[in-house]
Structures are given as C-alpha cells and as structure tokens.
Amino acid sequence: MSQHNCSKDGPTSQPRLRTLPPAGDSQERSDSPEICHYEKSFHKHSATPNYTHCGLFGDPHLRTFTDRFQTCKVQGAWPLIDNNYLNVQVTNTPVLPGSAATATSKLTIIFKNFQECVDQKVYQAEMDELPAAFVDGSKNGGDKHGANSLKITEKVSGQHVEIQAKYIGTTIVVRQVGRYLTFAVRMPEEVVNAVEDWDSQGLYLCLRGCPLNQQIDFQAFHTNAEGTGARRLAAASPAPTAPETFPYETAVAKCKEKLPVEDLYYQACVFDLLTTGDVNFTLAAYYALEDVKMLHSNKDKLHLYERTRDLPGRAAAGLPLVPRPLLGALVPLLALLPVFC
C-alpha cells in the first residue's frame, strides 16, 4: 500500500475522522439516524450539495474530480482517494509481461468508522474476483444504528458491483471488464476536500491527477514522431511479449460501434486497442462513459474533447491547467510508447 504514498490505514488502524454533516437532534434518532443520510442532513442545514465524479479505466485513463482527463503509466500501487472518510487504492499491472500497457488488476476500498453510522469496512476486488460483500462477508456497515447507510449491491454477478455510502453521499461503481477492473465514484465536494493534511495528499490521483512524470504527453510525441505508423508498436516491443494489436482502421471501427461520439472516451478506446490488442478495452471505455452519465452531476460535461496535462510548476503554483489536443497525435505516440514508458 505504501508503494506510491498509498494510505497506511489498514483494517485495524484508527481512522482520522472529522465530523462532516451536523448531527441532528438526539430525539430524532432511529434505526437510520439523520446524520447517517448525508443529503437529508445537508438539506436541513444548507443548500443542495455539489457532487463531483472521478473514474479510472483502461490502460489506464483517469478522469479527476475537476474533469481533467489524463492517460498515465502508474504501474504498481497508487492511491485514488485518501480523505477523512475513505481510502481507495488501485494496483496496475502490465497487460502482458514486459508490456508498456498496464491496467487495473486490484482495488481496495476502506470505509472508515463513522460515528453512529458504520463500522470500518474493507472492500477488495481483484482480477476474476469481484465480490458482492466486504472482506468480512457482510453487505452493510455493521452493527450500528445507521449500518444500512452503507450497502453493497451486486448488479451483474462477477461483473458489476455498486456501493452506496449514504452517510457521506457517495456512490461507487466497480466493474470487471474482461480481466481488468474499472472504478467510478460520485462524491460531494465537501467529502472530496475533507483532508487533514494537504501536504500529504500529493498523490491522491482523483484530486490531484497523475504525477507529471507518469503522464503521457501526446503533443510531445506528435512533435517527435510525425508520420510514423501505429503498427510499429508491436515491432518495437520484444517479440515474446508484444501484443497482437489491431490495425488502426480496425480499432477505429470497433470503437465507433460502441462510442459514436469522438470524444476522449472514444480516443481512449482506440489507444487501448492499439496498445493492448484486447477488444475488451472497447467495453471498458463504453462502461466508463455510461458510469459518467449515471454519476456526473453536470450533464453538459459528459463528453470531454481535450486532454489535460500539467506543465512543470503550474500545478504547484495553482495556475490553470493547459489543455492539449489529442486528435492527430494518437498514431505517432504509439510508435514511441515502448521507448518512453
């Protein structure tokens, strides 16, 4: 868990908690106290909460809580979310031994003990194992009055699980598509930003994005590789580990079937087919977009068309992110990917 500043909080560690929604009058306590329903508590004391979305899918592509879209290397264990209420950690492994392409093979979610609502619970999924229960076998938040404010629901056996954490207004979707996992979350901004020590959250990927040295700069590849072809990817990799990739035209056609809008999810699909040769990555991109449609609060931001990549010093200085166009740069990138990754 500590490979890339992942949280050291484990199943038995003491959670770092801070009260989020104001507690209701003790006279109102029931089997599901008001404090264990974020929206009800929020509406009583304030306006409608603002929700954000983060998703990770494919080889791997990250959409942050601020709608930045990045393609990253991030091999090994990395923290997606690390705040006062839950930790989410992912492990990305090479699609084939020696391959530059990686995908998510393991996901761990730790829901921290919260007041009278839930006990600490741990959910863990791995390749070919998408359980419909927490690691202790339970499907809710434990024995407290508000235990049902945390629930796991199996939507499709072995393929699609949804976790509702109503006490923090959060919905999590975990899927297995082919051999690999995808992750999507809807979370209130107040929960997203509930961090005790901001200096220690530099690798909280859903909030900060991927580190600069883990991001793939499509424009730089385009500048250095004008005119090269996608089919050189396999030739540039060692023969025993090179994936059997799709021709560019075939990859485009397959992605168009599921993703007719040529947005970043479509482009991610094409990229993944060319780098992995695994047609299941088409479905990973498709379901990632479907999860955005379900979870994102701003329907005008469902489709993104420009990738974002931090320039050195801009993120630290709090300056705006610089969008970089991807169209026209995808094929040249693939020719050099093994060299740079």
mmCIF file of C-alpha atoms in Angstrom:
data_model
loop_
_atom_site.group_PDB
_atom_site.id
_atom_site.type_symbol
_atom_site.label_atom_id
_atom_site.label_comp_id
_atom_site.label_asym_id
_atom_site.label_seq_id
_atom_site.Cartn_x
_atom_site.Cartn_y
_atom_site.Cartn_z
ATOM 1 C CA MET A 1 0.000 0.000 0.000
ATOM 2 C CA SER A 2 2.900 2.345 0.590
ATOM 3 C CA GLN A 3 4.474 1.902 -2.833
ATOM 4 C CA HIS A 4 3.335 5.318 -4.083
ATOM 5 C CA ASN A 5 2.293 7.188 -0.931
ATOM 6 C CA CYS A 6 -0.724 4.943 -0.531
ATOM 7 C CA SER A 7 -2.532 5.321 2.770
ATOM 8 C CA LYS A 8 -1.043 3.395 5.658
ATOM 9 C CA ASP A 9 -4.536 2.993 7.095
ATOM 10 C CA GLY A 10 -5.373 -0.691 7.240
ATOM 11 C CA PRO A 11 -8.341 -2.662 8.531
ATOM 12 C CA THR A 12 -7.260 -2.236 12.165
ATOM 13 C CA SER A 13 -5.819 1.278 12.096
ATOM 14 C CA GLN A 14 -7.520 4.187 13.850
ATOM 15 C CA PRO A 15 -9.289 6.357 11.258
ATOM 16 C CA ARG A 16 -8.656 10.097 11.064
ATOM 17 C CA LEU A 17 -12.174 11.480 11.381
ATOM 18 C CA ARG A 18 -13.750 14.876 11.303
ATOM 19 C CA THR A 19 -17.486 15.415 11.685
ATOM 20 C CA LEU A 20 -18.992 16.142 8.285
ATOM 21 C CA PRO A 21 -22.770 16.647 8.461
ATOM 22 C CA PRO A 22 -24.122 18.379 11.594
ATOM 23 C CA ALA A 23 -25.719 15.907 13.965
ATOM 24 C CA GLY A 24 -29.500 16.135 14.236
ATOM 25 C CA ASP A 25 -31.426 16.421 17.480
ATOM 26 C CA SER A 26 -30.967 13.272 19.544
ATOM 27 C CA GLN A 27 -34.752 12.978 19.757
ATOM 28 C CA GLU A 28 -34.785 12.195 16.024
ATOM 29 C CA ARG A 29 -32.565 9.149 16.313
ATOM 30 C CA SER A 30 -33.955 5.986 14.745
ATOM 31 C CA ASP A 31 -32.662 2.829 13.093
ATOM 32 C CA SER A 32 -31.254 5.131 10.428
ATOM 33 C CA PRO A 33 -30.308 8.428 12.130
ATOM 34 C CA GLU A 34 -30.418 11.638 10.137
ATOM 35 C CA ILE A 35 -26.671 12.051 10.474
ATOM 36 C CA CYS A 36 -26.343 8.802 8.508
ATOM 37 C CA HIS A 37 -28.105 10.270 5.474
ATOM 38 C CA TYR A 38 -25.883 12.973 4.022
ATOM 39 C CA GLU A 39 -28.439 14.580 1.736
ATOM 40 C CA LYS A 40 -31.150 14.834 4.386
ATOM 41 C CA SER A 41 -28.724 16.326 6.864
ATOM 42 C CA PHE A 42 -27.259 18.663 4.248
ATOM 43 C CA HIS A 43 -30.651 19.943 3.094
ATOM 44 C CA LYS A 44 -31.656 20.697 6.668
ATOM 45 C CA HIS A 45 -28.634 22.908 7.289
ATOM 46 C CA SER A 46 -27.583 24.196 3.889
ATOM 47 C CA ALA A 47 -28.280 24.221 0.144
ATOM 48 C CA THR A 48 -28.062 21.321 -2.287
ATOM 49 C CA PRO A 49 -24.619 19.667 -2.149
ATOM 50 C CA ASN A 50 -22.292 19.909 -5.148
ATOM 51 C CA TYR A 51 -21.295 16.490 -6.476
ATOM 52 C CA THR A 52 -18.150 15.513 -8.353
ATOM 53 C CA HIS A 53 -17.070 12.443 -10.288
ATOM 54 C CA CYS A 54 -13.821 10.504 -10.699
ATOM 55 C CA GLY A 55 -13.193 7.466 -12.880
ATOM 56 C CA LEU A 56 -10.337 5.138 -13.803
ATOM 57 C CA PHE A 57 -10.467 2.632 -16.661
ATOM 58 C CA GLY A 58 -8.464 1.023 -19.442
ATOM 59 C CA ASP A 59 -4.735 1.451 -19.930
ATOM 60 C CA PRO A 60 -5.269 3.447 -17.532
ATOM 61 C CA HIS A 61 -7.198 6.638 -18.183
ATOM 62 C CA LEU A 62 -8.080 8.953 -15.311
ATOM 63 C CA ARG A 63 -10.881 11.498 -15.099
ATOM 64 C CA THR A 64 -10.352 13.578 -11.965
ATOM 65 C CA PHE A 65 -12.857 15.298 -9.700
ATOM 66 C CA THR A 66 -12.139 18.510 -11.623
ATOM 67 C CA ASP A 67 -12.811 16.863 -15.029
ATOM 68 C CA ARG A 68 -9.184 16.675 -16.065
ATOM 69 C CA PHE A 69 -8.625 13.709 -18.363
ATOM 70 C CA GLN A 70 -5.197 12.062 -18.354
ATOM 71 C CA THR A 71 -3.602 8.902 -19.659
ATOM 72 C CA CYS A 72 -0.993 7.660 -17.215
ATOM 73 C CA LYS A 73 1.570 4.928 -16.694
ATOM 74 C CA VAL A 74 1.104 4.488 -12.884
ATOM 75 C CA GLN A 75 2.293 0.896 -12.690
ATOM 76 C CA GLY A 76 2.091 -0.603 -9.209
ATOM 77 C CA ALA A 77 0.000 0.547 -6.229
ATOM 78 C CA TRP A 78 -1.429 4.087 -6.214
ATOM 79 C CA PRO A 79 -3.979 5.979 -4.078
ATOM 80 C CA LEU A 80 -7.045 7.156 -5.977
ATOM 81 C CA ILE A 81 -8.793 8.685 -2.940
ATOM 82 C CA ASP A 82 -7.447 9.369 0.534
ATOM 83 C CA ASN A 83 -9.609 11.552 2.747
ATOM 84 C CA ASN A 84 -11.108 11.512 6.237
ATOM 85 C CA TYR A 85 -13.861 9.063 5.338
ATOM 86 C CA LEU A 86 -12.444 6.529 2.914
ATOM 87 C CA ASN A 87 -9.341 5.346 1.081
ATOM 88 C CA VAL A 88 -9.329 3.887 -2.420
ATOM 89 C CA GLN A 89 -6.162 2.233 -3.680
ATOM 90 C CA VAL A 90 -5.527 0.591 -7.048
ATOM 91 C CA THR A 91 -2.818 -1.683 -8.371
ATOM 92 C CA ASN A 92 -1.995 -1.528 -12.079
ATOM 93 C CA THR A 93 -0.054 -4.334 -13.720
ATOM 94 C CA PRO A 94 1.312 -4.903 -17.257
ATOM 95 C CA VAL A 95 -1.252 -6.347 -19.635
ATOM 96 C CA LEU A 96 1.473 -8.793 -20.731
ATOM 97 C CA PRO A 97 4.884 -9.448 -19.134
ATOM 98 C CA GLY A 98 7.249 -6.731 -20.294
ATOM 99 C CA SER A 99 4.462 -4.718 -21.930
ATOM 100 C CA ALA A 100 4.293 -0.937 -21.594
ATOM 101 C CA ALA A 101 0.495 -1.156 -21.380
ATOM 102 C CA THR A 102 -0.939 -1.508 -17.857
ATOM 103 C CA ALA A 103 -4.454 -1.952 -16.436
ATOM 104 C CA THR A 104 -6.057 -2.168 -13.005
ATOM 105 C CA SER A 105 -5.793 -5.645 -11.511
ATOM 106 C CA LYS A 106 -6.637 -4.907 -7.849
ATOM 107 C CA LEU A 107 -8.828 -2.409 -5.994
ATOM 108 C CA THR A 108 -9.094 -1.833 -2.234
ATOM 109 C CA ILE A 109 -11.643 0.490 -0.622
ATOM 110 C CA ILE A 110 -11.534 1.264 3.106
ATOM 111 C CA PHE A 111 -14.640 2.884 4.597
ATOM 112 C CA LYS A 112 -13.604 4.353 7.924
ATOM 113 C CA ASN A 113 -15.567 4.049 11.132
ATOM 114 C CA PHE A 114 -18.046 6.941 11.291
ATOM 115 C CA GLN A 115 -19.908 7.982 14.423
ATOM 116 C CA GLU A 116 -23.166 6.037 14.959
ATOM 117 C CA CYS A 117 -23.440 5.062 11.297
ATOM 118 C CA VAL A 118 -20.892 2.467 10.194
ATOM 119 C CA ASP A 119 -18.048 0.334 11.436
ATOM 120 C CA GLN A 120 -14.838 0.311 9.440
ATOM 121 C CA LYS A 121 -15.334 -1.862 6.379
ATOM 122 C CA VAL A 122 -12.935 -3.031 3.674
ATOM 123 C CA TYR A 123 -13.897 -3.967 0.128
ATOM 124 C CA GLN A 124 -11.364 -5.669 -2.127
ATOM 125 C CA ALA A 125 -11.628 -6.778 -5.744
ATOM 126 C CA GLU A 126 -9.045 -8.485 -7.949
ATOM 127 C CA MET A 127 -8.876 -9.927 -11.428
ATOM 128 C CA ASP A 128 -11.518 -12.646 -11.776
ATOM 129 C CA GLU A 129 -12.831 -11.895 -8.283
ATOM 130 C CA LEU A 130 -15.473 -9.177 -7.938
ATOM 131 C CA PRO A 131 -17.191 -9.974 -4.626
ATOM 132 C CA ALA A 132 -20.625 -8.690 -3.649
ATOM 133 C CA ALA A 133 -19.595 -8.291 0.006
ATOM 134 C CA PHE A 134 -16.945 -6.717 2.198
ATOM 135 C CA VAL A 135 -13.952 -8.819 3.184
ATOM 136 C CA ASP A 136 -15.681 -9.842 6.434
ATOM 137 C CA GLY A 137 -18.609 -11.275 4.436
ATOM 138 C CA SER A 138 -21.080 -8.528 5.379
ATOM 139 C CA LYS A 139 -23.037 -6.410 2.908
ATOM 140 C CA ASN A 140 -23.707 -3.362 5.075
ATOM 141 C CA GLY A 141 -21.985 -1.073 7.573
ATOM 142 C CA GLY A 142 -22.051 -3.384 10.584
ATOM 143 C CA ASP A 143 -23.979 -3.287 13.861
ATOM 144 C CA LYS A 144 -24.517 0.427 14.419
ATOM 145 C CA HIS A 145 -27.907 2.159 14.195
ATOM 146 C CA GLY A 146 -27.131 3.530 10.753
ATOM 147 C CA ALA A 147 -25.475 0.408 9.340
ATOM 148 C CA ASN A 148 -27.739 0.366 6.287
ATOM 149 C CA SER A 149 -26.357 3.723 5.196
ATOM 150 C CA LEU A 150 -23.505 1.636 3.706
ATOM 151 C CA LYS A 151 -24.614 -1.128 1.346
ATOM 152 C CA ILE A 152 -23.214 -3.297 -1.432
ATOM 153 C CA THR A 153 -25.488 -4.311 -4.310
ATOM 154 C CA GLU A 154 -24.496 -6.801 -6.998
ATOM 155 C CA LYS A 155 -25.857 -5.556 -10.319
ATOM 156 C CA VAL A 156 -24.348 -8.253 -12.551
ATOM 157 C CA SER A 157 -22.728 -11.292 -10.970
ATOM 158 C CA GLY A 158 -18.953 -11.134 -11.263
ATOM 159 C CA GLN A 159 -19.102 -8.030 -13.459
ATOM 160 C CA HIS A 160 -20.768 -5.048 -11.782
ATOM 161 C CA VAL A 161 -20.998 -4.007 -8.121
ATOM 162 C CA GLU A 162 -22.411 -0.777 -6.693
ATOM 163 C CA ILE A 163 -21.627 0.538 -3.208
ATOM 164 C CA GLN A 164 -23.885 3.173 -1.656
ATOM 165 C CA ALA A 165 -22.410 5.146 1.252
ATOM 166 C CA LYS A 166 -25.364 7.411 2.060
ATOM 167 C CA TYR A 167 -23.779 8.760 5.249
ATOM 168 C CA ILE A 168 -21.234 10.589 3.059
ATOM 169 C CA GLY A 169 -23.456 10.973 -0.016
ATOM 170 C CA THR A 170 -21.198 8.723 -2.084
ATOM 171 C CA THR A 171 -21.858 6.131 -4.798
ATOM 172 C CA ILE A 172 -19.088 3.828 -6.072
ATOM 173 C CA VAL A 173 -19.275 1.591 -9.143
ATOM 174 C CA VAL A 174 -16.755 -1.220 -9.630
ATOM 175 C CA ARG A 175 -16.761 -3.344 -12.770
ATOM 176 C CA GLN A 176 -14.738 -6.191 -14.169
ATOM 177 C CA VAL A 177 -14.491 -5.859 -17.933
ATOM 178 C CA GLY A 178 -12.545 -8.703 -19.469
ATOM 179 C CA ARG A 179 -9.752 -9.415 -16.994
ATOM 180 C CA TYR A 180 -9.396 -5.925 -15.561
ATOM 181 C CA LEU A 181 -11.241 -3.575 -13.215
ATOM 182 C CA THR A 182 -12.794 -0.148 -13.688
ATOM 183 C CA PHE A 183 -13.707 2.348 -10.971
ATOM 184 C CA ALA A 184 -16.152 5.259 -10.855
ATOM 185 C CA VAL A 185 -17.374 7.404 -7.963
ATOM 186 C CA ARG A 186 -19.856 10.219 -7.302
ATOM 187 C CA MET A 187 -18.930 12.195 -4.197
ATOM 188 C CA PRO A 188 -19.875 15.560 -2.644
ATOM 189 C CA GLU A 189 -17.203 18.261 -2.891
ATOM 190 C CA GLU A 190 -17.243 18.578 0.900
ATOM 191 C CA VAL A 191 -16.218 14.935 1.246
ATOM 192 C CA VAL A 192 -13.660 15.179 -1.572
ATOM 193 C CA ASN A 193 -11.926 18.035 0.240
ATOM 194 C CA ALA A 194 -12.158 16.565 3.745
ATOM 195 C CA VAL A 195 -8.406 16.131 4.074
ATOM 196 C CA GLU A 196 -6.486 16.712 7.304
ATOM 197 C CA ASP A 197 -3.025 17.242 5.836
ATOM 198 C CA TRP A 198 -2.977 18.638 2.300
ATOM 199 C CA ASP A 199 0.788 18.288 2.055
ATOM 200 C CA SER A 200 0.466 14.502 2.316
ATOM 201 C CA GLN A 201 -2.146 14.258 -0.430
ATOM 202 C CA GLY A 202 0.188 14.876 -3.386
ATOM 203 C CA LEU A 203 -0.611 11.501 -4.933
ATOM 204 C CA TYR A 204 -4.361 11.480 -4.330
ATOM 205 C CA LEU A 205 -4.942 10.828 -8.036
ATOM 206 C CA CYS A 206 -8.669 11.615 -8.223
ATOM 207 C CA LEU A 207 -7.991 15.028 -6.699
ATOM 208 C CA ARG A 208 -4.529 15.975 -7.984
ATOM 209 C CA GLY A 209 -4.226 13.911 -11.139
ATOM 210 C CA CYS A 210 -1.246 11.738 -12.048
ATOM 211 C CA PRO A 211 2.264 12.984 -11.255
ATOM 212 C CA LEU A 212 3.866 14.776 -14.176
ATOM 213 C CA ASN A 213 6.415 12.020 -14.752
ATOM 214 C CA GLN A 214 3.576 9.470 -15.014
ATOM 215 C CA GLN A 215 1.542 11.360 -17.610
ATOM 216 C CA ILE A 216 1.762 10.656 -21.322
ATOM 217 C CA ASP A 217 2.287 13.883 -23.296
ATOM 218 C CA PHE A 218 0.627 13.283 -26.623
ATOM 219 C CA GLN A 219 1.716 16.591 -28.111
ATOM 220 C CA ALA A 220 5.395 15.891 -27.401
ATOM 221 C CA PHE A 221 5.111 12.501 -29.064
ATOM 222 C CA HIS A 222 3.377 14.122 -32.033
ATOM 223 C CA THR A 223 6.199 16.652 -32.405
ATOM 224 C CA ASN A 224 8.906 13.979 -32.286
ATOM 225 C CA ALA A 225 7.196 11.297 -34.329
ATOM 226 C CA GLU A 226 5.452 12.983 -37.246
ATOM 227 C CA GLY A 227 4.477 10.494 -39.900
ATOM 228 C CA THR A 228 5.183 7.235 -38.068
ATOM 229 C CA GLY A 229 2.609 4.464 -38.032
ATOM 230 C CA ALA A 230 0.710 2.663 -35.269
ATOM 231 C CA ARG A 231 1.773 -0.765 -36.485
ATOM 232 C CA ARG A 232 5.356 -0.074 -35.381
ATOM 233 C CA LEU A 233 4.299 -0.539 -31.760
ATOM 234 C CA ALA A 234 4.398 -4.314 -31.934
ATOM 235 C CA ALA A 235 7.614 -4.307 -33.941
ATOM 236 C CA ALA A 236 9.305 -2.041 -31.404
ATOM 237 C CA SER A 237 8.489 -4.376 -28.495
ATOM 238 C CA PRO A 238 10.329 -7.656 -27.792
ATOM 239 C CA ALA A 239 8.732 -10.415 -29.860
ATOM 240 C CA PRO A 240 7.799 -12.752 -26.955
ATOM 241 C CA THR A 241 5.784 -10.039 -25.143
ATOM 242 C CA ALA A 242 4.435 -7.891 -27.972
ATOM 243 C CA PRO A 243 0.618 -7.877 -28.005
ATOM 244 C CA GLU A 244 -1.211 -8.775 -31.192
ATOM 245 C CA THR A 245 -2.545 -5.292 -31.856
ATOM 246 C CA PHE A 246 -5.287 -4.119 -34.187
ATOM 247 C CA PRO A 247 -4.657 -2.174 -37.390
ATOM 248 C CA TYR A 248 -5.577 1.453 -36.822
ATOM 249 C CA GLU A 249 -8.600 1.326 -39.139
ATOM 250 C CA THR A 250 -9.970 -1.758 -37.352
ATOM 251 C CA ALA A 251 -9.517 -0.185 -33.929
ATOM 252 C CA VAL A 252 -11.362 2.947 -35.078
ATOM 253 C CA ALA A 253 -14.236 0.881 -36.495
ATOM 254 C CA LYS A 254 -14.633 -1.231 -33.342
ATOM 255 C CA CYS A 255 -14.628 1.825 -31.078
ATOM 256 C CA LYS A 256 -17.117 3.638 -33.300
ATOM 257 C CA GLU A 257 -19.587 0.800 -32.805
ATOM 258 C CA LYS A 258 -19.826 1.480 -29.061
ATOM 259 C CA LEU A 259 -18.740 5.114 -28.871
ATOM 260 C CA PRO A 260 -20.134 7.098 -31.828
ATOM 261 C CA VAL A 261 -19.139 10.479 -30.338
ATOM 262 C CA GLU A 262 -15.450 11.118 -30.997
ATOM 263 C CA ASP A 263 -14.678 12.349 -27.500
ATOM 264 C CA LEU A 264 -11.868 11.313 -25.168
ATOM 265 C CA TYR A 265 -13.577 8.041 -24.272
ATOM 266 C CA TYR A 266 -13.621 7.107 -27.952
ATOM 267 C CA GLN A 267 -9.986 8.172 -28.316
ATOM 268 C CA ALA A 268 -9.051 6.196 -25.181
ATOM 269 C CA CYS A 269 -10.739 3.165 -26.708
ATOM 270 C CA VAL A 270 -8.690 3.448 -29.918
ATOM 271 C CA PHE A 271 -5.488 3.962 -27.931
ATOM 272 C CA ASP A 272 -6.156 0.876 -25.793
ATOM 273 C CA LEU A 273 -6.920 -1.394 -28.745
ATOM 274 C CA LEU A 274 -3.707 -0.314 -30.441
ATOM 275 C CA THR A 275 -1.579 -0.810 -27.312
ATOM 276 C CA THR A 276 -3.122 -3.987 -25.906
ATOM 277 C CA GLY A 277 -4.828 -5.835 -28.753
ATOM 278 C CA ASP A 278 -7.598 -6.695 -26.254
ATOM 279 C CA VAL A 279 -11.083 -5.951 -27.607
ATOM 280 C CA ASN A 280 -12.467 -5.886 -24.045
ATOM 281 C CA PHE A 281 -10.952 -2.424 -23.634
ATOM 282 C CA THR A 282 -13.666 -1.202 -26.004
ATOM 283 C CA LEU A 283 -16.249 -2.172 -23.386
ATOM 284 C CA ALA A 284 -14.136 -0.646 -20.612
ATOM 285 C CA ALA A 285 -14.325 2.748 -22.315
ATOM 286 C CA TYR A 286 -18.016 2.290 -23.091
ATOM 287 C CA TYR A 287 -18.937 1.442 -19.493
ATOM 288 C CA ALA A 288 -16.730 4.237 -18.163
ATOM 289 C CA LEU A 289 -18.789 6.707 -20.186
ATOM 290 C CA GLU A 290 -22.034 5.043 -19.070
ATOM 291 C CA ASP A 291 -20.921 5.497 -15.462
ATOM 292 C CA VAL A 292 -20.241 9.177 -16.139
ATOM 293 C CA LYS A 293 -23.778 9.529 -17.468
ATOM 294 C CA MET A 294 -25.116 7.970 -14.280
ATOM 295 C CA LEU A 295 -22.838 9.673 -11.755
ATOM 296 C CA HIS A 296 -21.812 13.089 -13.089
ATOM 297 C CA SER A 297 -23.971 15.943 -11.808
ATOM 298 C CA ASN A 298 -23.316 18.226 -14.797
ATOM 299 C CA LYS A 299 -24.847 16.731 -17.931
ATOM 300 C CA ASP A 300 -23.049 19.339 -20.055
ATOM 301 C CA LYS A 301 -19.710 17.755 -19.109
ATOM 302 C CA LEU A 302 -20.418 14.146 -20.008
ATOM 303 C CA HIS A 303 -18.184 14.318 -23.086
ATOM 304 C CA LEU A 304 -14.667 15.728 -22.887
ATOM 305 C CA TYR A 305 -12.672 16.570 -26.001
ATOM 306 C CA GLU A 306 -9.269 17.818 -24.809
ATOM 307 C CA ARG A 307 -6.801 16.036 -22.590
ATOM 308 C CA THR A 308 -5.140 17.976 -19.817
ATOM 309 C CA ARG A 309 -1.553 17.696 -18.697
ATOM 310 C CA ASP A 310 0.211 19.732 -16.044
ATOM 311 C CA LEU A 311 3.212 21.731 -17.125
ATOM 312 C CA PRO A 312 6.159 21.807 -14.676
ATOM 313 C CA GLY A 313 5.442 24.271 -11.905
ATOM 314 C CA ARG A 314 1.879 25.146 -12.944
ATOM 315 C CA ALA A 315 0.079 22.812 -10.569
ATOM 316 C CA ALA A 316 2.257 23.777 -7.620
ATOM 317 C CA ALA A 317 1.671 27.440 -8.355
ATOM 318 C CA GLY A 318 -2.071 26.971 -8.602
ATOM 319 C CA LEU A 319 -2.125 28.138 -12.224
ATOM 320 C CA PRO A 320 -4.763 26.906 -14.681
ATOM 321 C CA LEU A 321 -4.172 23.605 -16.389
ATOM 322 C CA VAL A 322 -3.225 23.652 -20.049
ATOM 323 C CA PRO A 323 -5.446 21.622 -22.403
ATOM 324 C CA ARG A 324 -3.667 19.753 -25.143
ATOM 325 C CA PRO A 325 -5.373 18.400 -28.262
ATOM 326 C CA LEU A 326 -5.153 14.686 -28.880
ATOM 327 C CA LEU A 327 -6.585 14.275 -32.370
ATOM 328 C CA GLY A 328 -3.857 13.710 -34.905
ATOM 329 C CA ALA A 329 -1.313 12.752 -32.231
ATOM 330 C CA LEU A 330 -2.521 9.281 -31.291
ATOM 331 C CA VAL A 331 -0.870 7.246 -34.015
ATOM 332 C CA PRO A 332 2.600 8.849 -33.705
ATOM 333 C CA LEU A 333 2.506 8.271 -29.953
ATOM 334 C CA LEU A 334 2.042 4.555 -30.312
ATOM 335 C CA ALA A 335 5.209 4.185 -32.330
ATOM 336 C CA LEU A 336 7.326 5.525 -29.469
ATOM 337 C CA LEU A 337 5.340 4.300 -26.465
ATOM 338 C CA PRO A 338 7.700 1.411 -25.529
ATOM 339 C CA VAL A 339 10.640 3.822 -25.527
ATOM 340 C CA PHE A 340 9.070 6.405 -23.238
ATOM 341 C CA CYS A 341 7.128 4.107 -20.916
#
